Amino acid sequence: MRPDQRIDRLGRERMITSVPGRAWPNVLMSGTDPVVTLRPLRRRDAHAWRDARRRNAAWLSPWDATVPPGGDARPTTFKTLVRRLSRAARRGTTYPFVIEVDGRFAGQVSINNIVRGSAQFASVGYWIDQQFAGRGVMPRAVAMAVDHCFFTARLHRLEICIRPENTNSLRVVEKLGIREVGYAPRFLHIDGDWRDHRIFAVTREEAPRGLLARLEESGGDASAAPS
């Protein structure tokens, strides 16, 4: 057992953090088989990130955000991307987490568009290397990120917007029991055009003990658990 590991009274592992109480930067860890870790994106992730994006181009491109005509250009290098995200993280407007599975780079989950004041709101985006799909990694990673936002960053509402055709991503919110709250026609520029999205959201009141606890107690599928 790791020195900082926490086990609840029923013997289930709960998420641990490297610096309790700090929103960013931080490292989150959960699970045993596999171990899922969320940590800040770093410049030295360049090779692993490029390799994953190259190998998964066909798997990811239908769901990737694109720049509409007349929009601001996206970063042209990984170094520029990391610099931009790190600057936004210092301002507290985004938390760009890398997902590791048993220590291997597996994808990203990002908390974006953080709004404070009376809203205390943010949105969640994610992608995973296809070789790690189907192992329950992404629902766990999203649950960890949301719980961190609720209990450490003190946000109130997290939203996930998904194209209706993206069945893999839809399965993530289904497994976490996150309810659908709306539909947004031509909401985001994805894969070269404006695309409709289904909107899912969860508030702290809906998950008072967190999404990770909900996921574990449901055996990995909160959508199948009795309400």
mmCIF file with all atom_site columns, C-alpha atoms in Angstrom:
data_model
loop_
_atom_site.group_PDB
_atom_site.id
_atom_site.type_symbol
_atom_site.label_atom_id
_atom_site.label_alt_id
_atom_site.label_comp_id
_atom_site.label_asym_id
_atom_site.label_entity_id
_atom_site.label_seq_id
_atom_site.pdbx_PDB_ins_code
_atom_site.Cartn_x
_atom_site.Cartn_y
_atom_site.Cartn_z
_atom_site.occupancy
_atom_site.B_iso_or_equiv
_atom_site.pdbx_formal_charge
_atom_site.auth_seq_id
_atom_site.auth_comp_id
_atom_site.auth_asym_id
_atom_site.auth_atom_id
_atom_site.pdbx_PDB_model_num
ATOM 1   C CA . MET A 1 1   ? 0.000   0.000  0.000   1.00 0.00 ? 1   MET A CA 1
ATOM 2   C CA . ARG A 1 2   ? 1.293   3.485  -0.800  1.00 0.00 ? 2   ARG A CA 1
ATOM 3   C CA . PRO A 1 3   ? 1.953   5.686  2.272   1.00 0.00 ? 3   PRO A CA 1
ATOM 4   C CA . ASP A 1 4   ? -0.670  8.248  1.210   1.00 0.00 ? 4   ASP A CA 1
ATOM 5   C CA . GLN A 1 5   ? -3.282  5.728  0.086   1.00 0.00 ? 5   GLN A CA 1
ATOM 6   C CA . ARG A 1 6   ? -6.725  5.993  1.662   1.00 0.00 ? 6   ARG A CA 1
ATOM 7   C CA . ILE A 1 7   ? -9.120  3.074  2.098   1.00 0.00 ? 7   ILE A CA 1
ATOM 8   C CA . ASP A 1 8   ? -12.718 3.581  3.177   1.00 0.00 ? 8   ASP A CA 1
ATOM 9   C CA . ARG A 1 9   ? -14.517 1.448  5.756   1.00 0.00 ? 9   ARG A CA 1
ATOM 10  C CA . LEU A 1 10  ? -15.720 -0.971 3.072   1.00 0.00 ? 10  LEU A CA 1
ATOM 11  C CA . GLY A 1 11  ? -12.196 -1.584 1.794   1.00 0.00 ? 11  GLY A CA 1
ATOM 12  C CA . ARG A 1 12  ? -12.519 0.430  -1.408  1.00 0.00 ? 12  ARG A CA 1
ATOM 13  C CA . GLU A 1 13  ? -9.754  2.711  -2.586  1.00 0.00 ? 13  GLU A CA 1
ATOM 14  C CA . ARG A 1 14  ? -10.565 6.371  -2.858  1.00 0.00 ? 14  ARG A CA 1
ATOM 15  C CA . MET A 1 15  ? -8.822  9.067  -4.880  1.00 0.00 ? 15  MET A CA 1
ATOM 16  C CA . ILE A 1 16  ? -5.606  10.436 -3.424  1.00 0.00 ? 16  ILE A CA 1
ATOM 17  C CA . THR A 1 17  ? -3.970  13.750 -4.237  1.00 0.00 ? 17  THR A CA 1
ATOM 18  C CA . SER A 1 18  ? -0.332  14.774 -4.045  1.00 0.00 ? 18  SER A CA 1
ATOM 19  C CA . VAL A 1 19  ? -1.160  18.131 -2.429  1.00 0.00 ? 19  VAL A CA 1
ATOM 20  C CA . PRO A 1 20  ? -4.470  17.983 -0.519  1.00 0.00 ? 20  PRO A CA 1
ATOM 21  C CA . GLY A 1 21  ? -6.491  21.161 -0.783  1.00 0.00 ? 21  GLY A CA 1
ATOM 22  C CA . ARG A 1 22  ? -4.695  22.628 -3.805  1.00 0.00 ? 22  ARG A CA 1
ATOM 23  C CA . ALA A 1 23  ? -6.696  23.037 -7.008  1.00 0.00 ? 23  ALA A CA 1
ATOM 24  C CA . TRP A 1 24  ? -3.711  23.387 -9.374  1.00 0.00 ? 24  TRP A CA 1
ATOM 25  C CA . PRO A 1 25  ? -1.143  22.065 -10.041 1.00 0.00 ? 25  PRO A CA 1
ATOM 26  C CA . ASN A 1 26  ? -1.870  18.691 -8.488  1.00 0.00 ? 26  ASN A CA 1
ATOM 27  C CA . VAL A 1 27  ? -1.664  14.956 -9.154  1.00 0.00 ? 27  VAL A CA 1
ATOM 28  C CA . LEU A 1 28  ? -4.670  12.677 -8.601  1.00 0.00 ? 28  LEU A CA 1
ATOM 29  C CA . MET A 1 29  ? -4.550  8.881  -8.391  1.00 0.00 ? 29  MET A CA 1
ATOM 30  C CA . SER A 1 30  ? -7.173  6.154  -8.134  1.00 0.00 ? 30  SER A CA 1
ATOM 31  C CA . GLY A 1 31  ? -7.626  2.439  -8.767  1.00 0.00 ? 31  GLY A CA 1
ATOM 32  C CA . THR A 1 32  ? -5.384  -0.614 -8.627  1.00 0.00 ? 32  THR A CA 1
ATOM 33  C CA . ASP A 1 33  ? -5.922  -2.550 -11.867 1.00 0.00 ? 33  ASP A CA 1
ATOM 34  C CA . PRO A 1 34  ? -5.258  -0.322 -13.658 1.00 0.00 ? 34  PRO A CA 1
ATOM 35  C CA . VAL A 1 35  ? -3.922  2.631  -11.679 1.00 0.00 ? 35  VAL A CA 1
ATOM 36  C CA . VAL A 1 36  ? -5.309  5.830  -13.230 1.00 0.00 ? 36  VAL A CA 1
ATOM 37  C CA . THR A 1 37  ? -3.377  9.048  -12.633 1.00 0.00 ? 37  THR A CA 1
ATOM 38  C CA . LEU A 1 38  ? -4.237  12.617 -13.602 1.00 0.00 ? 38  LEU A CA 1
ATOM 39  C CA . ARG A 1 39  ? -1.369  15.099 -13.661 1.00 0.00 ? 39  ARG A CA 1
ATOM 40  C CA . PRO A 1 40  ? -0.544  18.417 -15.355 1.00 0.00 ? 40  PRO A CA 1
ATOM 41  C CA . LEU A 1 41  ? 0.424   18.398 -19.029 1.00 0.00 ? 41  LEU A CA 1
ATOM 42  C CA . ARG A 1 42  ? 4.194   19.000 -19.386 1.00 0.00 ? 42  ARG A CA 1
ATOM 43  C CA . ARG A 1 43  ? 6.583   19.884 -22.194 1.00 0.00 ? 43  ARG A CA 1
ATOM 44  C CA . ARG A 1 44  ? 8.291   16.515 -21.874 1.00 0.00 ? 44  ARG A CA 1
ATOM 45  C CA . ASP A 1 45  ? 4.991   14.852 -22.864 1.00 0.00 ? 45  ASP A CA 1
ATOM 46  C CA . ALA A 1 46  ? 5.655   15.973 -26.434 1.00 0.00 ? 46  ALA A CA 1
ATOM 47  C CA . HIS A 1 47  ? 6.790   12.607 -27.814 1.00 0.00 ? 47  HIS A CA 1
ATOM 48  C CA . ALA A 1 48  ? 4.063   10.557 -26.108 1.00 0.00 ? 48  ALA A CA 1
ATOM 49  C CA . TRP A 1 49  ? 1.377   13.099 -27.029 1.00 0.00 ? 49  TRP A CA 1
ATOM 50  C CA . ARG A 1 50  ? 2.402   13.259 -30.689 1.00 0.00 ? 50  ARG A CA 1
ATOM 51  C CA . ASP A 1 51  ? 2.686   9.468  -30.908 1.00 0.00 ? 51  ASP A CA 1
ATOM 52  C CA . ALA A 1 52  ? -0.778  8.953  -29.418 1.00 0.00 ? 52  ALA A CA 1
ATOM 53  C CA . ARG A 1 53  ? -2.367  11.575 -31.670 1.00 0.00 ? 53  ARG A CA 1
ATOM 54  C CA . ARG A 1 54  ? -0.676  10.119 -34.749 1.00 0.00 ? 54  ARG A CA 1
ATOM 55  C CA . ARG A 1 55  ? -1.702  6.524  -34.033 1.00 0.00 ? 55  ARG A CA 1
ATOM 56  C CA . ASN A 1 56  ? -5.247  7.563  -33.150 1.00 0.00 ? 56  ASN A CA 1
ATOM 57  C CA . ALA A 1 57  ? -5.846  10.096 -35.938 1.00 0.00 ? 57  ALA A CA 1
ATOM 58  C CA . ALA A 1 58  ? -8.752  8.184  -37.492 1.00 0.00 ? 58  ALA A CA 1
ATOM 59  C CA . TRP A 1 59  ? -10.204 7.368  -34.049 1.00 0.00 ? 59  TRP A CA 1
ATOM 60  C CA . LEU A 1 60  ? -10.115 10.982 -32.813 1.00 0.00 ? 60  LEU A CA 1
ATOM 61  C CA . SER A 1 61  ? -10.470 13.288 -35.813 1.00 0.00 ? 61  SER A CA 1
ATOM 62  C CA . PRO A 1 62  ? -14.301 13.039 -36.119 1.00 0.00 ? 62  PRO A CA 1
ATOM 63  C CA . TRP A 1 63  ? -14.574 14.495 -32.600 1.00 0.00 ? 63  TRP A CA 1
ATOM 64  C CA . ASP A 1 64  ? -11.709 17.014 -32.598 1.00 0.00 ? 64  ASP A CA 1
ATOM 65  C CA . ALA A 1 65  ? -12.425 20.720 -32.253 1.00 0.00 ? 65  ALA A CA 1
ATOM 66  C CA . THR A 1 66  ? -11.447 22.782 -35.303 1.00 0.00 ? 66  THR A CA 1
ATOM 67  C CA . VAL A 1 67  ? -11.090 26.484 -36.019 1.00 0.00 ? 67  VAL A CA 1
ATOM 68  C CA . PRO A 1 68  ? -13.979 28.070 -37.946 1.00 0.00 ? 68  PRO A CA 1
ATOM 69  C CA . PRO A 1 69  ? -13.245 30.426 -40.826 1.00 0.00 ? 69  PRO A CA 1
ATOM 70  C CA . GLY A 1 70  ? -11.937 33.686 -39.432 1.00 0.00 ? 70  GLY A CA 1
ATOM 71  C CA . GLY A 1 71  ? -11.164 32.205 -36.016 1.00 0.00 ? 71  GLY A CA 1
ATOM 72  C CA . ASP A 1 72  ? -7.898  32.483 -34.135 1.00 0.00 ? 72  ASP A CA 1
ATOM 73  C CA . ALA A 1 73  ? -5.262  29.999 -35.259 1.00 0.00 ? 73  ALA A CA 1
ATOM 74  C CA . ARG A 1 74  ? -4.554  27.017 -33.016 1.00 0.00 ? 74  ARG A CA 1
ATOM 75  C CA . PRO A 1 75  ? -1.058  26.496 -31.542 1.00 0.00 ? 75  PRO A CA 1
ATOM 76  C CA . THR A 1 76  ? 1.311   25.183 -34.208 1.00 0.00 ? 76  THR A CA 1
ATOM 77  C CA . THR A 1 77  ? 3.728   23.408 -31.860 1.00 0.00 ? 77  THR A CA 1
ATOM 78  C CA . PHE A 1 78  ? 3.335   21.286 -28.751 1.00 0.00 ? 78  PHE A CA 1
ATOM 79  C CA . LYS A 1 79  ? 5.565   23.692 -26.840 1.00 0.00 ? 79  LYS A CA 1
ATOM 80  C CA . THR A 1 80  ? 3.231   26.564 -27.732 1.00 0.00 ? 80  THR A CA 1
ATOM 81  C CA . LEU A 1 81  ? 0.210   24.480 -26.702 1.00 0.00 ? 81  LEU A CA 1
ATOM 82  C CA . VAL A 1 82  ? 1.691   23.687 -23.294 1.00 0.00 ? 82  VAL A CA 1
ATOM 83  C CA . ARG A 1 83  ? 2.722   27.317 -22.754 1.00 0.00 ? 83  ARG A CA 1
ATOM 84  C CA . ARG A 1 84  ? -0.776  28.556 -23.573 1.00 0.00 ? 84  ARG A CA 1
ATOM 85  C CA . LEU A 1 85  ? -2.483  25.987 -21.332 1.00 0.00 ? 85  LEU A CA 1
ATOM 86  C CA . SER A 1 86  ? -0.040  26.564 -18.482 1.00 0.00 ? 86  SER A CA 1
ATOM 87  C CA . ARG A 1 87  ? -0.695  30.293 -18.641 1.00 0.00 ? 87  ARG A CA 1
ATOM 88  C CA . ALA A 1 88  ? -4.457  29.684 -18.534 1.00 0.00 ? 88  ALA A CA 1
ATOM 89  C CA . ALA A 1 89  ? -4.020  27.251 -15.631 1.00 0.00 ? 89  ALA A CA 1
ATOM 90  C CA . ARG A 1 90  ? -2.127  29.888 -13.641 1.00 0.00 ? 90  ARG A CA 1
ATOM 91  C CA . ARG A 1 91  ? -5.031  32.257 -14.252 1.00 0.00 ? 91  ARG A CA 1
ATOM 92  C CA . GLY A 1 92  ? -7.390  29.583 -12.977 1.00 0.00 ? 92  GLY A CA 1
ATOM 93  C CA . THR A 1 93  ? -9.428  29.267 -16.184 1.00 0.00 ? 93  THR A CA 1
ATOM 94  C CA . THR A 1 94  ? -8.432  25.712 -17.117 1.00 0.00 ? 94  THR A CA 1
ATOM 95  C CA . TYR A 1 95  ? -6.928  22.538 -15.590 1.00 0.00 ? 95  TYR A CA 1
ATOM 96  C CA . PRO A 1 96  ? -5.187  20.554 -18.395 1.00 0.00 ? 96  PRO A CA 1
ATOM 97  C CA . PHE A 1 97  ? -4.731  17.027 -16.998 1.00 0.00 ? 97  PHE A CA 1
ATOM 98  C CA . VAL A 1 98  ? -2.865  14.177 -18.671 1.00 0.00 ? 98  VAL A CA 1
ATOM 99  C CA . ILE A 1 99  ? -4.292  10.688 -18.117 1.00 0.00 ? 99  ILE A CA 1
ATOM 100 C CA . GLU A 1 100 ? -1.785  7.970  -17.258 1.00 0.00 ? 100 GLU A CA 1
ATOM 101 C CA . VAL A 1 101 ? -2.668  4.288  -17.042 1.00 0.00 ? 101 VAL A CA 1
ATOM 102 C CA . ASP A 1 102 ? -0.174  2.329  -14.959 1.00 0.00 ? 102 ASP A CA 1
ATOM 103 C CA . GLY A 1 103 ? 2.326   5.110  -15.662 1.00 0.00 ? 103 GLY A CA 1
ATOM 104 C CA . ARG A 1 104 ? 1.761   5.240  -19.438 1.00 0.00 ? 104 ARG A CA 1
ATOM 105 C CA . PHE A 1 105 ? 0.444   8.281  -21.318 1.00 0.00 ? 105 PHE A CA 1
ATOM 106 C CA . ALA A 1 106 ? -3.163  7.472  -22.274 1.00 0.00 ? 106 ALA A CA 1
ATOM 107 C CA . GLY A 1 107 ? -4.938  10.730 -23.153 1.00 0.00 ? 107 GLY A CA 1
ATOM 108 C CA . GLN A 1 108 ? -6.262  13.902 -21.586 1.00 0.00 ? 108 GLN A CA 1
ATOM 109 C CA . VAL A 1 109 ? -9.126  15.222 -19.508 1.00 0.00 ? 109 VAL A CA 1
ATOM 110 C CA . SER A 1 110 ? -9.377  19.002 -19.340 1.00 0.00 ? 110 SER A CA 1
ATOM 111 C CA . ILE A 1 111 ? -11.463 21.302 -17.205 1.00 0.00 ? 111 ILE A CA 1
ATOM 112 C CA . ASN A 1 112 ? -12.171 24.283 -19.447 1.00 0.00 ? 112 ASN A CA 1
ATOM 113 C CA . ASN A 1 113 ? -13.896 27.659 -19.305 1.00 0.00 ? 113 ASN A CA 1
ATOM 114 C CA . ILE A 1 114 ? -13.790 27.892 -15.513 1.00 0.00 ? 114 ILE A CA 1
ATOM 115 C CA . VAL A 1 115 ? -16.098 30.677 -14.356 1.00 0.00 ? 115 VAL A CA 1
ATOM 116 C CA . ARG A 1 116 ? -16.045 31.916 -10.776 1.00 0.00 ? 116 ARG A CA 1
ATOM 117 C CA . GLY A 1 117 ? -18.263 34.551 -9.165  1.00 0.00 ? 117 GLY A CA 1
ATOM 118 C CA . SER A 1 118 ? -21.903 33.543 -8.883  1.00 0.00 ? 118 SER A CA 1
ATOM 119 C CA . ALA A 1 119 ? -21.574 30.710 -11.459 1.00 0.00 ? 119 ALA A CA 1
ATOM 120 C CA . GLN A 1 120 ? -18.744 28.468 -10.131 1.00 0.00 ? 120 GLN A CA 1
ATOM 121 C CA . PHE A 1 121 ? -19.016 26.513 -13.375 1.00 0.00 ? 121 PHE A CA 1
ATOM 122 C CA . ALA A 1 122 ? -16.757 24.721 -15.876 1.00 0.00 ? 122 ALA A CA 1
ATOM 123 C CA . SER A 1 123 ? -16.901 22.325 -18.806 1.00 0.00 ? 123 SER A CA 1
ATOM 124 C CA . VAL A 1 124 ? -15.134 18.983 -19.224 1.00 0.00 ? 124 VAL A CA 1
ATOM 125 C CA . GLY A 1 125 ? -13.441 17.670 -22.357 1.00 0.00 ? 125 GLY A CA 1
ATOM 126 C CA . TYR A 1 126 ? -11.572 14.396 -22.842 1.00 0.00 ? 126 TYR A CA 1
ATOM 127 C CA . TRP A 1 127 ? -9.925  11.990 -25.262 1.00 0.00 ? 127 TRP A CA 1
ATOM 128 C CA . ILE A 1 128 ? -8.237  8.619  -24.855 1.00 0.00 ? 128 ILE A CA 1
ATOM 129 C CA . ASP A 1 129 ? -5.795  6.485  -26.809 1.00 0.00 ? 129 ASP A CA 1
ATOM 130 C CA . GLN A 1 130 ? -7.810  3.665  -28.386 1.00 0.00 ? 130 GLN A CA 1
ATOM 131 C CA . GLN A 1 131 ? -5.515  1.014  -26.908 1.00 0.00 ? 131 GLN A CA 1
ATOM 132 C CA . PHE A 1 132 ? -6.771  1.971  -23.422 1.00 0.00 ? 132 PHE A CA 1
ATOM 133 C CA . ALA A 1 133 ? -10.458 2.169  -24.363 1.00 0.00 ? 133 ALA A CA 1
ATOM 134 C CA . GLY A 1 134 ? -12.940 -0.324 -22.948 1.00 0.00 ? 134 GLY A CA 1
ATOM 135 C CA . ARG A 1 135 ? -11.140 -0.731 -19.607 1.00 0.00 ? 135 ARG A CA 1
ATOM 136 C CA . GLY A 1 136 ? -13.177 1.758  -17.601 1.00 0.00 ? 136 GLY A CA 1
ATOM 137 C CA . VAL A 1 137 ? -10.339 4.298  -17.680 1.00 0.00 ? 137 VAL A CA 1
ATOM 138 C CA . MET A 1 138 ? -12.225 7.275  -19.061 1.00 0.00 ? 138 MET A CA 1
ATOM 139 C CA . PRO A 1 139 ? -15.236 7.144  -16.723 1.00 0.00 ? 139 PRO A CA 1
ATOM 140 C CA . ARG A 1 140 ? -12.813 6.900  -13.786 1.00 0.00 ? 140 ARG A CA 1
ATOM 141 C CA . ALA A 1 141 ? -10.669 9.770  -15.094 1.00 0.00 ? 141 ALA A CA 1
ATOM 142 C CA . VAL A 1 142 ? -13.694 12.035 -15.622 1.00 0.00 ? 142 VAL A CA 1
ATOM 143 C CA . ALA A 1 143 ? -15.040 11.116 -12.169 1.00 0.00 ? 143 ALA A CA 1
ATOM 144 C CA . MET A 1 144 ? -11.675 11.978 -10.596 1.00 0.00 ? 144 MET A CA 1
ATOM 145 C CA . ALA A 1 145 ? -11.512 15.331 -12.387 1.00 0.00 ? 145 ALA A CA 1
ATOM 146 C CA . VAL A 1 146 ? -15.089 16.257 -11.466 1.00 0.00 ? 146 VAL A CA 1
ATOM 147 C CA . ASP A 1 147 ? -14.601 15.268 -7.820  1.00 0.00 ? 147 ASP A CA 1
ATOM 148 C CA . HIS A 1 148 ? -11.440 17.374 -7.691  1.00 0.00 ? 148 HIS A CA 1
ATOM 149 C CA . CYS A 1 149 ? -13.405 20.319 -9.058  1.00 0.00 ? 149 CYS A CA 1
ATOM 150 C CA . PHE A 1 150 ? -16.216 19.845 -6.545  1.00 0.00 ? 150 PHE A CA 1
ATOM 151 C CA . PHE A 1 151 ? -14.277 19.166 -3.363  1.00 0.00 ? 151 PHE A CA 1
ATOM 152 C CA . THR A 1 152 ? -10.972 20.986 -3.894  1.00 0.00 ? 152 THR A CA 1
ATOM 153 C CA . ALA A 1 153 ? -11.544 23.686 -6.529  1.00 0.00 ? 153 ALA A CA 1
ATOM 154 C CA . ARG A 1 154 ? -15.004 24.334 -5.044  1.00 0.00 ? 154 ARG A CA 1
ATOM 155 C CA . LEU A 1 155 ? -16.883 24.509 -8.316  1.00 0.00 ? 155 LEU A CA 1
ATOM 156 C CA . HIS A 1 156 ? -20.615 23.927 -8.258  1.00 0.00 ? 156 HIS A CA 1
ATOM 157 C CA . ARG A 1 157 ? -21.542 22.653 -11.724 1.00 0.00 ? 157 ARG A CA 1
ATOM 158 C CA . LEU A 1 158 ? -19.677 20.693 -14.403 1.00 0.00 ? 158 LEU A CA 1
ATOM 159 C CA . GLU A 1 159 ? -20.983 20.366 -17.952 1.00 0.00 ? 159 GLU A CA 1
ATOM 160 C CA . ILE A 1 160 ? -20.082 17.906 -20.721 1.00 0.00 ? 160 ILE A CA 1
ATOM 161 C CA . CYS A 1 161 ? -21.195 18.541 -24.306 1.00 0.00 ? 161 CYS A CA 1
ATOM 162 C CA . ILE A 1 162 ? -21.177 15.577 -26.707 1.00 0.00 ? 162 ILE A CA 1
ATOM 163 C CA . ARG A 1 163 ? -22.069 15.086 -30.354 1.00 0.00 ? 163 ARG A CA 1
ATOM 164 C CA . PRO A 1 164 ? -25.094 12.779 -30.713 1.00 0.00 ? 164 PRO A CA 1
ATOM 165 C CA . GLU A 1 165 ? -23.055 10.444 -32.947 1.00 0.00 ? 165 GLU A CA 1
ATOM 166 C CA . ASN A 1 166 ? -20.234 9.987  -30.422 1.00 0.00 ? 166 ASN A CA 1
ATOM 167 C CA . THR A 1 167 ? -21.430 6.791  -28.776 1.00 0.00 ? 167 THR A CA 1
ATOM 168 C CA . ASN A 1 168 ? -18.172 6.148  -26.926 1.00 0.00 ? 168 ASN A CA 1
ATOM 169 C CA . SER A 1 169 ? -18.248 9.534  -25.226 1.00 0.00 ? 169 SER A CA 1
ATOM 170 C CA . LEU A 1 170 ? -21.954 9.199  -24.485 1.00 0.00 ? 170 LEU A CA 1
ATOM 171 C CA . ARG A 1 171 ? -21.246 5.932  -22.722 1.00 0.00 ? 171 ARG A CA 1
ATOM 172 C CA . VAL A 1 172 ? -18.906 7.763  -20.338 1.00 0.00 ? 172 VAL A CA 1
ATOM 173 C CA . VAL A 1 173 ? -21.639 10.080 -19.027 1.00 0.00 ? 173 VAL A CA 1
ATOM 174 C CA . GLU A 1 174 ? -24.070 7.159  -18.920 1.00 0.00 ? 174 GLU A CA 1
ATOM 175 C CA . LYS A 1 175 ? -21.681 5.139  -16.758 1.00 0.00 ? 175 LYS A CA 1
ATOM 176 C CA . LEU A 1 176 ? -21.289 8.099  -14.421 1.00 0.00 ? 176 LEU A CA 1
ATOM 177 C CA . GLY A 1 177 ? -25.013 8.726  -14.186 1.00 0.00 ? 177 GLY A CA 1
ATOM 178 C CA . ILE A 1 178 ? -24.716 12.326 -15.399 1.00 0.00 ? 178 ILE A CA 1
ATOM 179 C CA . ARG A 1 179 ? -28.086 13.533 -16.590 1.00 0.00 ? 179 ARG A CA 1
ATOM 180 C CA . GLU A 1 180 ? -28.889 15.183 -19.903 1.00 0.00 ? 180 GLU A CA 1
ATOM 181 C CA . VAL A 1 181 ? -30.058 18.778 -19.504 1.00 0.00 ? 181 VAL A CA 1
ATOM 182 C CA . GLY A 1 182 ? -30.365 20.131 -23.028 1.00 0.00 ? 182 GLY A CA 1
ATOM 183 C CA . TYR A 1 183 ? -29.579 20.138 -26.720 1.00 0.00 ? 183 TYR A CA 1
ATOM 184 C CA . ALA A 1 184 ? -27.515 22.764 -28.555 1.00 0.00 ? 184 ALA A CA 1
ATOM 185 C CA . PRO A 1 185 ? -27.841 22.944 -32.368 1.00 0.00 ? 185 PRO A CA 1
ATOM 186 C CA . ARG A 1 186 ? -24.627 23.881 -34.215 1.00 0.00 ? 186 ARG A CA 1
ATOM 187 C CA . PHE A 1 187 ? -22.906 24.368 -30.855 1.00 0.00 ? 187 PHE A CA 1
ATOM 188 C CA . LEU A 1 188 ? -19.178 23.782 -31.541 1.00 0.00 ? 188 LEU A CA 1
ATOM 189 C CA . HIS A 1 189 ? -16.936 23.706 -34.596 1.00 0.00 ? 189 HIS A CA 1
ATOM 190 C CA . ILE A 1 190 ? -15.883 20.032 -34.796 1.00 0.00 ? 190 ILE A CA 1
ATOM 191 C CA . ASP A 1 191 ? -14.195 18.182 -37.647 1.00 0.00 ? 191 ASP A CA 1
ATOM 192 C CA . GLY A 1 192 ? -14.586 21.152 -40.011 1.00 0.00 ? 192 GLY A CA 1
ATOM 193 C CA . ASP A 1 193 ? -18.179 22.251 -39.400 1.00 0.00 ? 193 ASP A CA 1
ATOM 194 C CA . TRP A 1 194 ? -20.601 23.476 -36.742 1.00 0.00 ? 194 TRP A CA 1
ATOM 195 C CA . ARG A 1 195 ? -22.052 20.442 -34.965 1.00 0.00 ? 195 ARG A CA 1
ATOM 196 C CA . ASP A 1 196 ? -25.057 19.794 -32.754 1.00 0.00 ? 196 ASP A CA 1
ATOM 197 C CA . HIS A 1 197 ? -24.345 18.661 -29.186 1.00 0.00 ? 197 HIS A CA 1
ATOM 198 C CA . ARG A 1 198 ? -26.229 16.993 -26.370 1.00 0.00 ? 198 ARG A CA 1
ATOM 199 C CA . ILE A 1 199 ? -25.580 18.708 -23.027 1.00 0.00 ? 199 ILE A CA 1
ATOM 200 C CA . PHE A 1 200 ? -25.008 16.796 -19.784 1.00 0.00 ? 200 PHE A CA 1
ATOM 201 C CA . ALA A 1 201 ? -24.387 18.369 -16.385 1.00 0.00 ? 201 ALA A CA 1
ATOM 202 C CA . VAL A 1 202 ? -23.910 17.502 -12.725 1.00 0.00 ? 202 VAL A CA 1
ATOM 203 C CA . THR A 1 203 ? -23.952 19.699 -9.619  1.00 0.00 ? 203 THR A CA 1
ATOM 204 C CA . ARG A 1 204 ? -22.446 19.083 -6.196  1.00 0.00 ? 204 ARG A CA 1
ATOM 205 C CA . GLU A 1 205 ? -25.930 18.548 -4.767  1.00 0.00 ? 205 GLU A CA 1
ATOM 206 C CA . GLU A 1 206 ? -26.503 15.678 -7.212  1.00 0.00 ? 206 GLU A CA 1
ATOM 207 C CA . ALA A 1 207 ? -23.305 13.882 -6.179  1.00 0.00 ? 207 ALA A CA 1
ATOM 208 C CA . PRO A 1 208 ? -22.700 14.776 -2.519  1.00 0.00 ? 208 PRO A CA 1
ATOM 209 C CA . ARG A 1 209 ? -20.126 11.982 -2.098  1.00 0.00 ? 209 ARG A CA 1
ATOM 210 C CA . GLY A 1 210 ? -18.636 12.409 -5.564  1.00 0.00 ? 210 GLY A CA 1
ATOM 211 C CA . LEU A 1 211 ? -18.795 10.644 -8.918  1.00 0.00 ? 211 LEU A CA 1
ATOM 212 C CA . LEU A 1 212 ? -15.965 8.244  -8.109  1.00 0.00 ? 212 LEU A CA 1
ATOM 213 C CA . ALA A 1 213 ? -17.894 6.832  -5.150  1.00 0.00 ? 213 ALA A CA 1
ATOM 214 C CA . ARG A 1 214 ? -20.995 6.598  -7.329  1.00 0.00 ? 214 ARG A CA 1
ATOM 215 C CA . LEU A 1 215 ? -19.060 4.748  -10.025 1.00 0.00 ? 215 LEU A CA 1
ATOM 216 C CA . GLU A 1 216 ? -17.474 2.265  -7.611  1.00 0.00 ? 216 GLU A CA 1
ATOM 217 C CA . GLU A 1 217 ? -20.693 1.559  -5.756  1.00 0.00 ? 217 GLU A CA 1
ATOM 218 C CA . SER A 1 218 ? -22.457 0.821  -9.035  1.00 0.00 ? 218 SER A CA 1
ATOM 219 C CA . GLY A 1 219 ? -19.773 -1.660 -10.089 1.00 0.00 ? 219 GLY A CA 1
ATOM 220 C CA . GLY A 1 220 ? -18.518 0.683  -12.814 1.00 0.00 ? 220 GLY A CA 1
ATOM 221 C CA . ASP A 1 221 ? -21.890 1.527  -14.363 1.00 0.00 ? 221 ASP A CA 1
ATOM 222 C CA . ALA A 1 222 ? -23.921 4.112  -12.474 1.00 0.00 ? 222 ALA A CA 1
ATOM 223 C CA . SER A 1 223 ? -26.537 4.127  -15.234 1.00 0.00 ? 223 SER A CA 1
ATOM 224 C CA . ALA A 1 224 ? -27.464 0.568  -14.263 1.00 0.00 ? 224 ALA A CA 1
ATOM 225 C CA . ALA A 1 225 ? -27.707 1.305  -10.534 1.00 0.00 ? 225 ALA A CA 1
ATOM 226 C CA . PRO A 1 226 ? -31.126 1.831  -8.939  1.00 0.00 ? 226 PRO A CA 1
ATOM 227 C CA . SER A 1 227 ? -32.006 5.478  -8.396  1.00 0.00 ? 227 SER A CA 1
#
